[in-house]
Amino acid sequence: MQNLLRSYQLFSEAEIESLGPFLRSRRLEKGDYLIKAGKICTEIAFVQSGLLRSYYTKDDGDEITYCFTFENTLMTAYSSLITGLPSSENIQALVPTELWVLQKRDLEALAQRSINWILLQKHLAEQQYVELEKRIFSYQKEKASERYRELLLAQPHYLQQIPLQYLASYLGITRRHLSRIRREMLERAN
Amino acid sequence: MQNLLRSYQLFSEAEIESLGPFLRSRRLEKGDYLIKAGKICTEIAFVQSGLLRSYYTKDDGDEITYCFTFENTLMTAYSSLITGLPSSENIQALVPTELWVLQKRDLEALAQRSINWILLQKHLAEQQYVELEKRIFSYQKEKASERYRELLLAQPHYLQQIPLQYLASYLGITRRHLSRIRREMLERAN
DNA sequence: CGATTTAGAGGACATTTGTCCCAAAAGCTT
DNA sequence: AAGCTTTTGGGACAAATGTCCTCTAAATCG
């Protein structure tokens, strides 16, 4: 996590070390939850190793994958963390996952002492926005097969670990259709 | 604009007034642009009256509407403002529009003097994120007719001013299909 | 290891959405 | 008012995507 913070070029080495006492190590087994829908999210997790999936549930009970989080990135039920409202997301480990967890209240305490922790939050929110905007664009202008193709390009090998049904709802389609898309890509490759 | 700032409960009255000298009034006629794709966006606009549309262009030349901005809200080519990269968005007035424009560099100067201007930026980024997340959800789980129905509910009368072709690409569909959806809603209403 | 669950491919058919048109209506310009 | 341009609605057909279901292979678990 410290390396991630360094990459933002906001912090002195002393500040980065001051974070240490607030980080709690946590291990999730496959299928364990970081947060469940209905709870208010009060923490931010850094994925040291492993893989997380965030999903929510439709009225008819179907699960829809909102996003995945790979190694060396941050994860939280961000809307709930921001608004203080109950989360609609469930965050679950797809494989055994090692985390460093920071409590929101500790981050706020740090922010009282150095403005850089506020700048960090601003920066993260902006980054997340830019990511989502790209995703909106892809929903607006691409058909599902193109969205899948781009996902394959962007996440070379991580995707191997993800069941196709999760990828399908992430892309906004059914597993049946993703199966079709994959077959067409194979046929075209030969 | 001052009322909008008050609503965030971040600023003293003095701080809000300190913004005044940096605001430039600007009027756009119907069809005029606030920013064009390819330029780097360096300003934030408050829509005093009127209506803006942001759109980008597909490779095949089709225009896709990214969002609309109604009265009493802020608008900018946000990704470009954040990243400093050229904008992929065009922002255009759909009707005669009165703006107050703030330069990014002036906001940064204010932020040097009071941390509250940084907190404002953090808050705005977070708000924008939450909005986009909702939109992703609607693309993932609803069909176009439901997205249109919800849009009608959320934006009661503003929508009257917006040509249907713009609404269609905002919803991620063609105008042919939006026409069908509208007809079905009419038939069901009788 | 065998039994049970879960993931994946795909057939058959239904629904949604797109493409390519054209014509009427509405808005703008001179 | 006449003549543009833009907007809207919709027919006919094609493509994309969903639903329901079945079969098989792979993963999991006791």
CSV table of C-alpha atoms (C1' of nucleotides) in Angstrom, one decimal:
chain,number,residue,atom,x,y,z
A,1,MET,CA,0.0,0.0,0.0
A,2,GLN,CA,2.8,2.4,0.8
A,3,ASN,CA,4.1,2.0,-2.8
A,4,LEU,CA,0.7,3.0,-4.1
A,5,LEU,CA,0.7,6.1,-1.9
A,6,ARG,CA,4.2,7.0,-3.0
A,7,SER,CA,3.1,6.9,-6.6
A,8,TYR,CA,0.7,9.8,-6.0
A,9,GLN,CA,3.6,12.0,-5.1
A,10,LEU,CA,1.6,13.8,-2.4
A,11,PHE,CA,3.3,12.5,0.8
A,12,SER,CA,6.6,12.7,2.6
A,13,GLU,CA,8.1,9.4,3.7
A,14,ALA,CA,7.2,10.3,7.3
A,15,GLU,CA,3.6,10.8,6.4
A,16,ILE,CA,3.5,7.4,4.6
A,17,GLU,CA,4.9,5.8,7.7
A,18,SER,CA,2.4,7.5,9.9
A,19,LEU,CA,-0.3,5.5,8.2
A,20,GLY,CA,1.2,2.2,9.4
A,21,PRO,CA,-0.4,2.0,12.9
A,22,PHE,CA,-3.9,2.4,11.4
A,23,LEU,CA,-3.7,-0.4,8.9
A,24,ARG,CA,-5.1,-3.7,10.0
A,25,SER,CA,-4.2,-6.8,8.1
A,26,ARG,CA,-7.1,-9.1,7.1
A,27,ARG,CA,-7.5,-12.3,5.2
A,28,LEU,CA,-10.6,-13.3,3.3
A,29,GLU,CA,-11.2,-16.8,2.2
A,30,LYS,CA,-12.9,-17.5,-1.1
A,31,GLY,CA,-16.5,-16.5,-0.7
A,32,ASP,CA,-16.0,-14.3,2.3
A,33,TYR,CA,-17.4,-10.8,2.4
A,34,LEU,CA,-15.7,-7.5,3.0
A,35,ILE,CA,-19.0,-5.7,3.1
A,36,LYS,CA,-22.6,-6.8,2.7
A,37,ALA,CA,-25.5,-4.9,1.2
A,38,GLY,CA,-27.5,-3.0,3.8
A,39,LYS,CA,-24.5,-2.2,6.0
A,40,ILE,CA,-22.9,1.2,6.1
A,41,CYS,CA,-19.4,1.0,4.8
A,42,THR,CA,-16.8,2.6,7.0
A,43,GLU,CA,-13.5,1.3,5.7
A,44,ILE,CA,-11.2,1.2,2.7
A,45,ALA,CA,-9.3,-1.9,1.7
A,46,PHE,CA,-6.0,-2.2,-0.1
A,47,VAL,CA,-5.8,-5.6,-2.0
A,48,GLN,CA,-2.4,-6.9,-1.2
A,49,SER,CA,-3.1,-10.2,-3.1
A,50,GLY,CA,-6.2,-11.9,-4.4
A,51,LEU,CA,-9.3,-10.7,-6.2
A,52,LEU,CA,-12.5,-9.0,-5.1
A,53,ARG,CA,-15.9,-8.7,-6.8
A,54,SER,CA,-18.5,-6.1,-6.0
A,55,TYR,CA,-22.1,-7.0,-6.9
A,56,TYR,CA,-25.6,-5.9,-6.1
A,57,THR,CA,-29.0,-7.7,-6.4
A,58,LYS,CA,-31.9,-6.9,-8.7
A,59,ASP,CA,-35.4,-7.0,-7.5
A,60,ASP,CA,-35.9,-10.4,-9.2
A,61,GLY,CA,-33.0,-11.7,-7.2
A,62,ASP,CA,-30.4,-11.8,-10.0
A,63,GLU,CA,-26.9,-10.7,-9.0
A,64,ILE,CA,-25.2,-8.0,-11.1
A,65,THR,CA,-21.4,-7.5,-10.9
A,66,TYR,CA,-20.5,-3.9,-10.5
A,67,CYS,CA,-16.7,-4.2,-10.6
A,68,PHE,CA,-13.6,-6.2,-9.8
A,69,THR,CA,-10.6,-5.2,-7.8
A,70,PHE,CA,-7.2,-6.7,-8.6
A,71,GLU,CA,-4.0,-6.7,-6.7
A,72,ASN,CA,-2.3,-3.4,-5.6
A,73,THR,CA,-5.4,-1.3,-5.8
A,74,LEU,CA,-8.0,0.1,-3.4
A,75,MET,CA,-11.5,-1.1,-2.8
A,76,THR,CA,-14.5,0.1,-0.8
A,77,ALA,CA,-18.2,0.4,-1.2
A,78,TYR,CA,-17.5,3.9,-2.3
A,79,SER,CA,-21.0,5.4,-2.5
A,80,SER,CA,-21.8,4.2,1.0
A,81,LEU,CA,-18.5,5.5,2.3
A,82,ILE,CA,-19.2,8.9,0.8
A,83,THR,CA,-22.9,9.3,1.6
A,84,GLY,CA,-23.0,7.3,4.9
A,85,LEU,CA,-26.1,5.5,3.5
A,86,PRO,CA,-26.4,1.7,3.6
A,87,SER,CA,-24.4,0.0,0.8
A,88,SER,CA,-26.2,-1.6,-2.1
A,89,GLU,CA,-23.0,-3.4,-3.0
A,90,ASN,CA,-21.8,-6.7,-1.6
A,91,ILE,CA,-18.0,-7.1,-1.8
A,92,GLN,CA,-16.8,-10.6,-1.9
A,93,ALA,CA,-13.5,-12.4,-2.4
A,94,LEU,CA,-13.3,-14.6,-5.5
A,95,VAL,CA,-10.1,-16.2,-4.3
A,96,PRO,CA,-8.2,-16.1,-1.0
A,97,THR,CA,-7.4,-12.5,-0.6
A,98,GLU,CA,-5.0,-10.5,1.7
A,99,LEU,CA,-6.0,-7.0,2.6
A,100,TRP,CA,-4.8,-3.9,4.5
A,101,VAL,CA,-7.8,-2.2,5.9
A,102,LEU,CA,-8.1,1.5,6.9
A,103,GLN,CA,-11.0,2.8,8.9
A,104,LYS,CA,-12.7,5.9,7.5
A,105,ARG,CA,-12.5,7.6,11.0
A,106,ASP,CA,-8.7,7.1,11.1
A,107,LEU,CA,-8.4,8.6,7.6
A,108,GLU,CA,-10.4,11.6,8.8
A,109,ALA,CA,-8.1,11.9,11.9
A,110,LEU,CA,-5.1,11.9,9.6
A,111,ALA,CA,-6.8,14.5,7.4
A,112,GLN,CA,-7.1,16.8,10.5
A,113,ARG,CA,-3.3,16.7,10.8
A,114,SER,CA,-2.2,17.0,7.1
A,115,ILE,CA,-4.1,18.4,4.2
A,116,ASN,CA,-2.4,15.8,2.0
A,117,TRP,CA,-4.8,13.2,3.2
A,118,ILE,CA,-7.6,15.4,1.9
A,119,LEU,CA,-5.8,15.9,-1.4
A,120,LEU,CA,-5.5,12.1,-1.6
A,121,GLN,CA,-9.3,11.7,-1.2
A,122,LYS,CA,-9.9,14.3,-3.8
A,123,HIS,CA,-7.5,12.6,-6.1
A,124,LEU,CA,-9.1,9.2,-5.6
A,125,ALA,CA,-12.6,10.5,-6.2
A,126,GLU,CA,-11.5,12.1,-9.4
A,127,GLN,CA,-9.7,9.0,-10.6
A,128,GLN,CA,-12.8,6.9,-9.9
A,129,TYR,CA,-14.9,9.4,-11.8
A,130,VAL,CA,-12.7,9.2,-14.9
A,131,GLU,CA,-12.9,5.4,-14.8
A,132,LEU,CA,-16.7,5.4,-14.6
A,133,GLU,CA,-17.0,7.9,-17.4
A,134,LYS,CA,-15.1,5.6,-19.7
A,135,ARG,CA,-17.4,2.8,-18.8
A,136,ILE,CA,-20.5,4.9,-19.5
A,137,PHE,CA,-19.0,5.7,-22.9
A,138,SER,CA,-18.6,2.0,-23.6
A,139,TYR,CA,-22.2,1.3,-22.7
A,140,GLN,CA,-23.4,4.1,-24.9
A,141,LYS,CA,-21.4,3.4,-28.0
A,142,GLU,CA,-20.3,-0.2,-28.1
A,143,LYS,CA,-22.2,-3.4,-28.5
A,144,ALA,CA,-21.5,-6.2,-26.0
A,145,SER,CA,-18.9,-8.0,-28.1
A,146,GLU,CA,-16.8,-4.9,-28.3
A,147,ARG,CA,-17.0,-4.2,-24.6
A,148,TYR,CA,-15.8,-7.8,-24.0
A,149,ARG,CA,-13.0,-7.5,-26.5
A,150,GLU,CA,-11.8,-4.3,-24.8
A,151,LEU,CA,-12.0,-5.9,-21.4
A,152,LEU,CA,-9.8,-8.7,-22.6
A,153,LEU,CA,-7.3,-6.2,-23.8
A,154,ALA,CA,-7.3,-4.1,-20.6
A,155,GLN,CA,-7.0,-7.0,-18.1
A,156,PRO,CA,-4.8,-9.5,-19.8
A,157,HIS,CA,-4.6,-12.5,-17.4
A,158,TYR,CA,-6.6,-11.5,-14.3
A,159,LEU,CA,-9.7,-12.4,-16.2
A,160,GLN,CA,-8.8,-16.1,-16.2
A,161,GLN,CA,-9.8,-16.3,-12.5
A,162,ILE,CA,-13.3,-14.8,-13.0
A,163,PRO,CA,-16.3,-17.0,-13.7
A,164,LEU,CA,-18.0,-16.0,-17.0
A,165,GLN,CA,-21.3,-15.4,-15.4
A,166,TYR,CA,-19.7,-12.5,-13.4
A,167,LEU,CA,-18.1,-11.1,-16.4
A,168,ALA,CA,-21.4,-11.2,-18.2
A,169,SER,CA,-23.4,-9.1,-15.8
A,170,TYR,CA,-20.4,-6.7,-15.5
A,171,LEU,CA,-20.7,-6.2,-19.2
A,172,GLY,CA,-24.5,-5.8,-18.9
A,173,ILE,CA,-25.4,-9.0,-20.7
A,174,THR,CA,-26.5,-12.5,-19.9
A,175,ARG,CA,-24.2,-15.5,-19.7
A,176,ARG,CA,-26.0,-17.0,-22.7
A,177,HIS,CA,-25.0,-14.0,-24.8
A,178,LEU,CA,-21.4,-13.9,-23.5
A,179,SER,CA,-21.1,-17.6,-24.5
A,180,ARG,CA,-22.2,-16.6,-28.0
A,181,ILE,CA,-19.7,-13.8,-28.2
A,182,ARG,CA,-16.8,-16.0,-27.1
A,183,ARG,CA,-17.7,-18.6,-29.7
A,184,GLU,CA,-17.8,-16.0,-32.5
A,185,MET,CA,-14.4,-14.7,-31.4
A,186,LEU,CA,-13.0,-18.2,-31.6
A,187,GLU,CA,-14.5,-18.9,-35.0
A,188,ARG,CA,-13.1,-15.6,-36.3
A,189,ALA,CA,-9.7,-16.4,-35.0
A,190,ASN,CA,-9.5,-19.6,-37.2
B,1,MET,CA,-23.9,30.3,-7.7
B,2,GLN,CA,-23.5,31.7,-4.2
B,3,ASN,CA,-26.6,29.9,-3.1
B,4,LEU,CA,-25.2,26.6,-4.4
B,5,LEU,CA,-22.0,27.1,-2.4
B,6,ARG,CA,-24.0,27.9,0.7
B,7,SER,CA,-25.9,24.7,0.4
B,8,TYR,CA,-22.7,22.7,0.9
B,9,GLN,CA,-22.2,24.3,4.3
B,10,LEU,CA,-18.5,24.5,3.9
B,11,PHE,CA,-18.0,28.2,3.6
B,12,SER,CA,-18.2,31.4,5.6
B,13,GLU,CA,-20.1,34.3,4.0
B,14,ALA,CA,-16.8,36.1,3.6
B,15,GLU,CA,-15.3,33.2,1.6
B,16,ILE,CA,-18.3,33.0,-0.6
B,17,GLU,CA,-18.0,36.7,-1.4
B,18,SER,CA,-14.3,36.3,-2.1
B,19,LEU,CA,-15.2,34.2,-5.1
B,20,GLY,CA,-17.1,37.1,-6.7
B,21,PRO,CA,-14.1,38.8,-8.4
B,22,PHE,CA,-13.2,35.6,-10.2
B,23,LEU,CA,-16.5,34.9,-11.8
B,24,ARG,CA,-17.0,36.0,-15.3
B,25,SER,CA,-20.4,36.3,-16.8
B,26,ARG,CA,-21.0,34.7,-20.1
B,27,ARG,CA,-23.9,34.2,-22.5
B,28,LEU,CA,-24.2,31.4,-25.0
B,29,GLU,CA,-26.7,31.6,-27.8
B,30,LYS,CA,-28.4,28.4,-29.0
B,31,GLY,CA,-25.7,26.2,-30.6
B,32,ASP,CA,-22.7,28.1,-29.1
B,33,TYR,CA,-20.0,26.0,-27.5
B,34,LEU,CA,-18.6,26.2,-24.0
B,35,ILE,CA,-15.8,23.8,-25.0
B,36,LYS,CA,-15.0,21.8,-28.1
B,37,ALA,CA,-13.4,18.4,-28.3
B,38,GLY,CA,-9.7,18.4,-28.6
B,39,LYS,CA,-9.2,21.5,-26.4
B,40,ILE,CA,-8.0,21.3,-22.8
B,41,CYS,CA,-10.7,22.4,-20.4
B,42,THR,CA,-9.6,24.9,-17.9
B,43,GLU,CA,-12.9,26.3,-16.5
B,44,ILE,CA,-16.0,25.5,-14.6
B,45,ALA,CA,-19.3,27.0,-15.5
B,46,PHE,CA,-22.4,27.6,-13.3
B,47,VAL,CA,-25.6,27.5,-15.4
B,48,GLN,CA,-27.6,30.5,-14.2
B,49,SER,CA,-30.3,29.9,-16.8
B,50,GLY,CA,-30.6,27.8,-19.9
B,51,LEU,CA,-29.6,24.3,-20.8
B,52,LEU,CA,-26.3,22.6,-21.8
B,53,ARG,CA,-25.6,19.4,-23.6
B,54,SER,CA,-22.3,17.5,-23.6
B,55,TYR,CA,-21.6,15.1,-26.4
B,56,TYR,CA,-18.8,13.3,-28.1
B,57,THR,CA,-18.4,11.8,-31.5
B,58,LYS,CA,-18.0,8.2,-32.5
B,59,ASP,CA,-15.5,7.0,-35.1
B,60,ASP,CA,-18.3,6.7,-37.6
B,61,GLY,CA,-19.2,10.4,-37.0
B,62,ASP,CA,-22.4,9.8,-34.9
B,63,GLU,CA,-22.8,12.1,-32.0
B,64,ILE,CA,-23.5,10.6,-28.6
B,65,THR,CA,-24.9,12.7,-25.7
B,66,TYR,CA,-23.0,12.2,-22.5
B,67,CYS,CA,-25.1,14.5,-20.2
B,68,PHE,CA,-27.3,17.5,-19.9
B,69,THR,CA,-26.9,20.4,-17.4
B,70,PHE,CA,-29.9,22.3,-16.1
B,71,GLU,CA,-30.2,25.5,-14.3
B,72,ASN,CA,-28.4,26.1,-11.0
B,73,THR,CA,-25.9,23.4,-11.4
B,74,LEU,CA,-22.2,23.2,-12.4
B,75,MET,CA,-20.8,22.0,-15.7
B,76,THR,CA,-17.3,21.4,-17.1
B,77,ALA,CA,-15.5,18.9,-19.2
B,78,TYR,CA,-14.6,17.2,-16.0
B,79,SER,CA,-12.3,14.5,-17.2
B,80,SER,CA,-10.2,17.0,-19.2
B,81,LEU,CA,-10.2,19.4,-16.2
B,82,ILE,CA,-9.0,16.7,-13.9
B,83,THR,CA,-6.4,15.1,-16.2
B,84,GLY,CA,-5.3,18.1,-18.2
B,85,LEU,CA,-5.7,16.0,-21.3
B,86,PRO,CA,-7.7,17.2,-24.4
B,87,SER,CA,-11.4,16.9,-23.9
B,88,SER,CA,-13.4,14.3,-25.8
B,89,GLU,CA,-16.6,16.2,-24.9
B,90,ASN,CA,-18.2,19.1,-26.7
B,91,ILE,CA,-20.4,21.2,-24.5
B,92,GLN,CA,-23.0,23.2,-26.3
B,93,ALA,CA,-26.0,25.3,-25.4
B,94,LEU,CA,-29.3,23.9,-26.4
B,95,VAL,CA,-31.1,27.2,-25.7
B,96,PRO,CA,-29.8,30.7,-24.9
B,97,THR,CA,-27.8,30.2,-21.7
B,98,GLU,CA,-26.4,32.5,-19.0
B,99,LEU,CA,-23.3,31.3,-17.2
B,100,TRP,CA,-20.9,32.3,-14.5
B,101,VAL,CA,-17.4,31.0,-15.4
B,102,LEU,CA,-14.6,30.2,-13.0
B,103,GLN,CA,-11.1,29.6,-14.2
B,104,LYS,CA,-9.4,26.5,-12.8
B,105,ARG,CA,-6.3,28.5,-12.0
B,106,ASP,CA,-8.3,30.9,-9.9
B,107,LEU,CA,-9.9,28.0,-8.0
B,108,GLU,CA,-6.4,26.7,-7.3
B,109,ALA,CA,-5.4,30.1,-6.0
B,110,LEU,CA,-8.4,30.2,-3.7
B,111,ALA,CA,-7.4,26.7,-2.6
B,112,GLN,CA,-4.0,27.9,-1.5
B,113,ARG,CA,-5.7,30.3,0.9
B,114,SER,CA,-8.5,28.2,2.3
B,115,ILE,CA,-8.7,24.4,2.6
B,116,ASN,CA,-12.4,24.7,2.1
B,117,TRP,CA,-12.0,25.1,-1.6
B,118,ILE,CA,-10.2,21.8,-1.7
B,119,LEU,CA,-13.0,20.2,0.3
B,120,LEU,CA,-15.4,21.6,-2.2
B,121,GLN,CA,-13.5,19.9,-5.0
B,122,LYS,CA,-13.4,16.7,-3.1
B,123,HIS,CA,-17.1,16.9,-2.5
B,124,LEU,CA,-18.0,17.7,-6.1
B,125,ALA,CA,-15.9,14.8,-7.4
B,126,GLU,CA,-17.6,12.4,-4.9
B,127,GLN,CA,-21.0,13.7,-5.9
B,128,GLN,CA,-20.3,13.2,-9.6
B,129,TYR,CA,-19.1,9.7,-8.9
B,130,VAL,CA,-22.3,8.7,-7.1
B,131,GLU,CA,-24.3,10.0,-10.0
B,132,LEU,CA,-22.3,8.0,-12.5
B,133,GLU,CA,-22.6,4.9,-10.5
B,134,LYS,CA,-26.4,5.1,-10.6
B,135,ARG,CA,-26.2,5.5,-14.3
B,136,ILE,CA,-24.0,2.4,-14.7
B,137,PHE,CA,-26.5,0.4,-12.6
B,138,SER,CA,-29.3,1.5,-14.9
B,139,TYR,CA,-27.3,0.4,-18.0
B,140,GLN,CA,-26.6,-2.9,-16.4
B,141,LYS,CA,-30.0,-3.9,-15.1
B,142,GLU,CA,-32.6,-2.0,-17.1
B,143,LYS,CA,-33.8,-2.1,-20.6
B,144,ALA,CA,-34.0,1.1,-22.5
B,145,SER,CA,-37.7,1.6,-21.9
B,146,GLU,CA,-37.2,1.6,-18.1
B,147,ARG,CA,-34.2,4.0,-18.4
B,148,TYR,CA,-36.4,6.3,-20.3
B,149,ARG,CA,-39.3,6.0,-17.8
B,150,GLU,CA,-36.9,6.8,-14.9
B,151,LEU,CA,-35.5,9.8,-16.8
B,152,LEU,CA,-39.0,11.2,-17.3
B,153,LEU,CA,-39.6,10.8,-13.6
B,154,ALA,CA,-36.3,12.4,-12.5
B,155,GLN,CA,-36.5,15.4,-14.8
B,156,PRO,CA,-40.1,16.4,-15.0
B,157,HIS,CA,-40.3,19.3,-17.4
B,158,TYR,CA,-36.7,20.1,-18.4
B,159,LEU,CA,-36.9,17.3,-20.9
B,160,GLN,CA,-39.5,19.1,-23.0
B,161,GLN,CA,-36.7,21.3,-24.4
B,162,ILE,CA,-34.5,18.5,-25.5
B,163,PRO,CA,-34.7,17.0,-29.0
B,164,LEU,CA,-35.5,13.3,-28.8
B,165,GLN,CA,-32.4,12.3,-30.8
B,166,TYR,CA,-30.3,13.7,-28.0
B,167,LEU,CA,-32.2,11.8,-25.4
B,168,ALA,CA,-31.9,8.6,-27.4
B,169,SER,CA,-28.1,8.6,-27.4
B,170,TYR,CA,-28.0,9.7,-23.8
B,171,LEU,CA,-30.0,6.5,-23.1
B,172,GLY,CA,-27.7,4.4,-25.3
B,173,ILE,CA,-30.2,3.7,-28.0
B,174,THR,CA,-31.2,5.0,-31.5
B,175,ARG,CA,-33.9,7.5,-32.2
B,176,ARG,CA,-35.8,4.8,-34.0
B,177,HIS,CA,-36.0,2.8,-30.8
B,178,LEU,CA,-36.9,5.8,-28.6
B,179,SER,CA,-39.8,6.5,-31.0
B,180,ARG,CA,-41.0,3.0,-30.5
B,181,ILE,CA,-40.7,3.2,-26.7
B,182,ARG,CA,-42.7,6.5,-26.6
B,183,ARG,CA,-45.5,5.0,-28.7
B,184,GLU,CA,-45.7,1.9,-26.4
B,185,MET,CA,-46.0,4.2,-23.4
B,186,LEU,CA,-48.8,6.1,-25.0
B,187,GLU,CA,-50.7,3.0,-26.0
B,188,ARG,CA,-50.3,1.6,-22.5
B,189,ALA,CA,-51.6,4.9,-21.0
B,190,ASN,CA,-54.9,4.5,-22.9
C,1,DC,C1',-12.8,-41.7,-4.0
C,2,DG,C1',-17.8,-41.0,-5.2
C,3,DA,C1',-21.5,-37.7,-4.7
C,4,DT,C1',-23.1,-33.3,-5.3
C,5,DT,C1',-22.7,-28.7,-6.8
C,6,DT,C1',-21.2,-25.2,-10.0
C,7,DA,C1',-19.6,-23.5,-14.5
C,8,DG,C1',-19.8,-23.6,-19.3
C,9,DA,C1',-21.6,-24.4,-24.1
C,10,DG,C1',-25.2,-24.1,-26.9
C,11,DG,C1',-30.3,-25.3,-29.3
C,12,DA,C1',-34.8,-23.2,-30.1
C,13,DC,C1',-37.5,-19.5,-29.9
C,14,DA,C1',-39.0,-14.7,-28.2
C,15,DT,C1',-38.0,-9.9,-27.4
C,16,DT,C1',-35.3,-5.9,-27.9
C,17,DT,C1',-32.8,-2.9,-30.5
C,18,DG,C1',-30.6,-1.3,-34.9
C,19,DT,C1',-30.5,0.0,-40.0
C,20,DC,C1',-32.4,2.1,-43.8
C,21,DC,C1',-35.7,4.2,-45.4
C,22,DC,C1',-39.6,7.9,-46.3
C,23,DA,C1',-43.1,11.3,-45.3
C,24,DA,C1',-45.4,14.5,-42.4
C,25,DA,C1',-44.9,18.2,-39.1
C,26,DA,C1',-42.5,21.9,-36.9
C,27,DG,C1',-39.1,25.4,-36.8
C,28,DC,C1',-36.2,28.9,-39.1
C,29,DT,C1',-34.8,32.2,-42.6
C,30,DT,C1',-35.3,35.5,-46.0
D,1,DA,C1',-45.6,33.4,-47.3
D,2,DA,C1',-42.4,30.4,-49.5
D,3,DG,C1',-38.6,27.6,-49.1
D,4,DC,C1',-35.2,25.6,-46.5
D,5,DT,C1',-33.7,22.5,-42.6
D,6,DT,C1',-34.6,19.9,-38.5
D,7,DT,C1',-37.4,17.0,-35.9
D,8,DT,C1',-40.4,13.3,-35.4
D,9,DG,C1',-42.9,9.0,-36.3
D,10,DG,C1',-43.0,4.8,-38.2
D,11,DG,C1',-42.8,0.6,-42.0
D,12,DA,C1',-40.0,-3.4,-43.2
D,13,DC,C1',-36.5,-6.1,-42.3
D,14,DA,C1',-31.9,-7.5,-39.9
D,15,DA,C1',-29.0,-8.0,-36.0
D,16,DA,C1',-28.3,-8.2,-31.1
D,17,DT,C1',-29.7,-10.0,-27.0
D,18,DG,C1',-32.8,-12.5,-23.6
D,19,DT,C1',-35.3,-16.7,-21.8
D,20,DC,C1',-35.6,-21.4,-20.9
D,21,DC,C1',-33.7,-25.5,-21.0
D,22,DT,C1',-30.4,-29.5,-21.5
D,23,DC,C1',-26.1,-31.7,-21.5
D,24,DT,C1',-21.3,-32.1,-20.2
D,25,DA,C1',-17.2,-31.0,-17.8
D,26,DA,C1',-15.0,-29.2,-14.0
D,27,DA,C1',-14.8,-28.0,-9.2
D,28,DT,C1',-15.9,-28.9,-4.5
D,29,DC,C1',-16.8,-31.5,-0.5
D,30,DG,C1',-17.5,-35.1,2.8
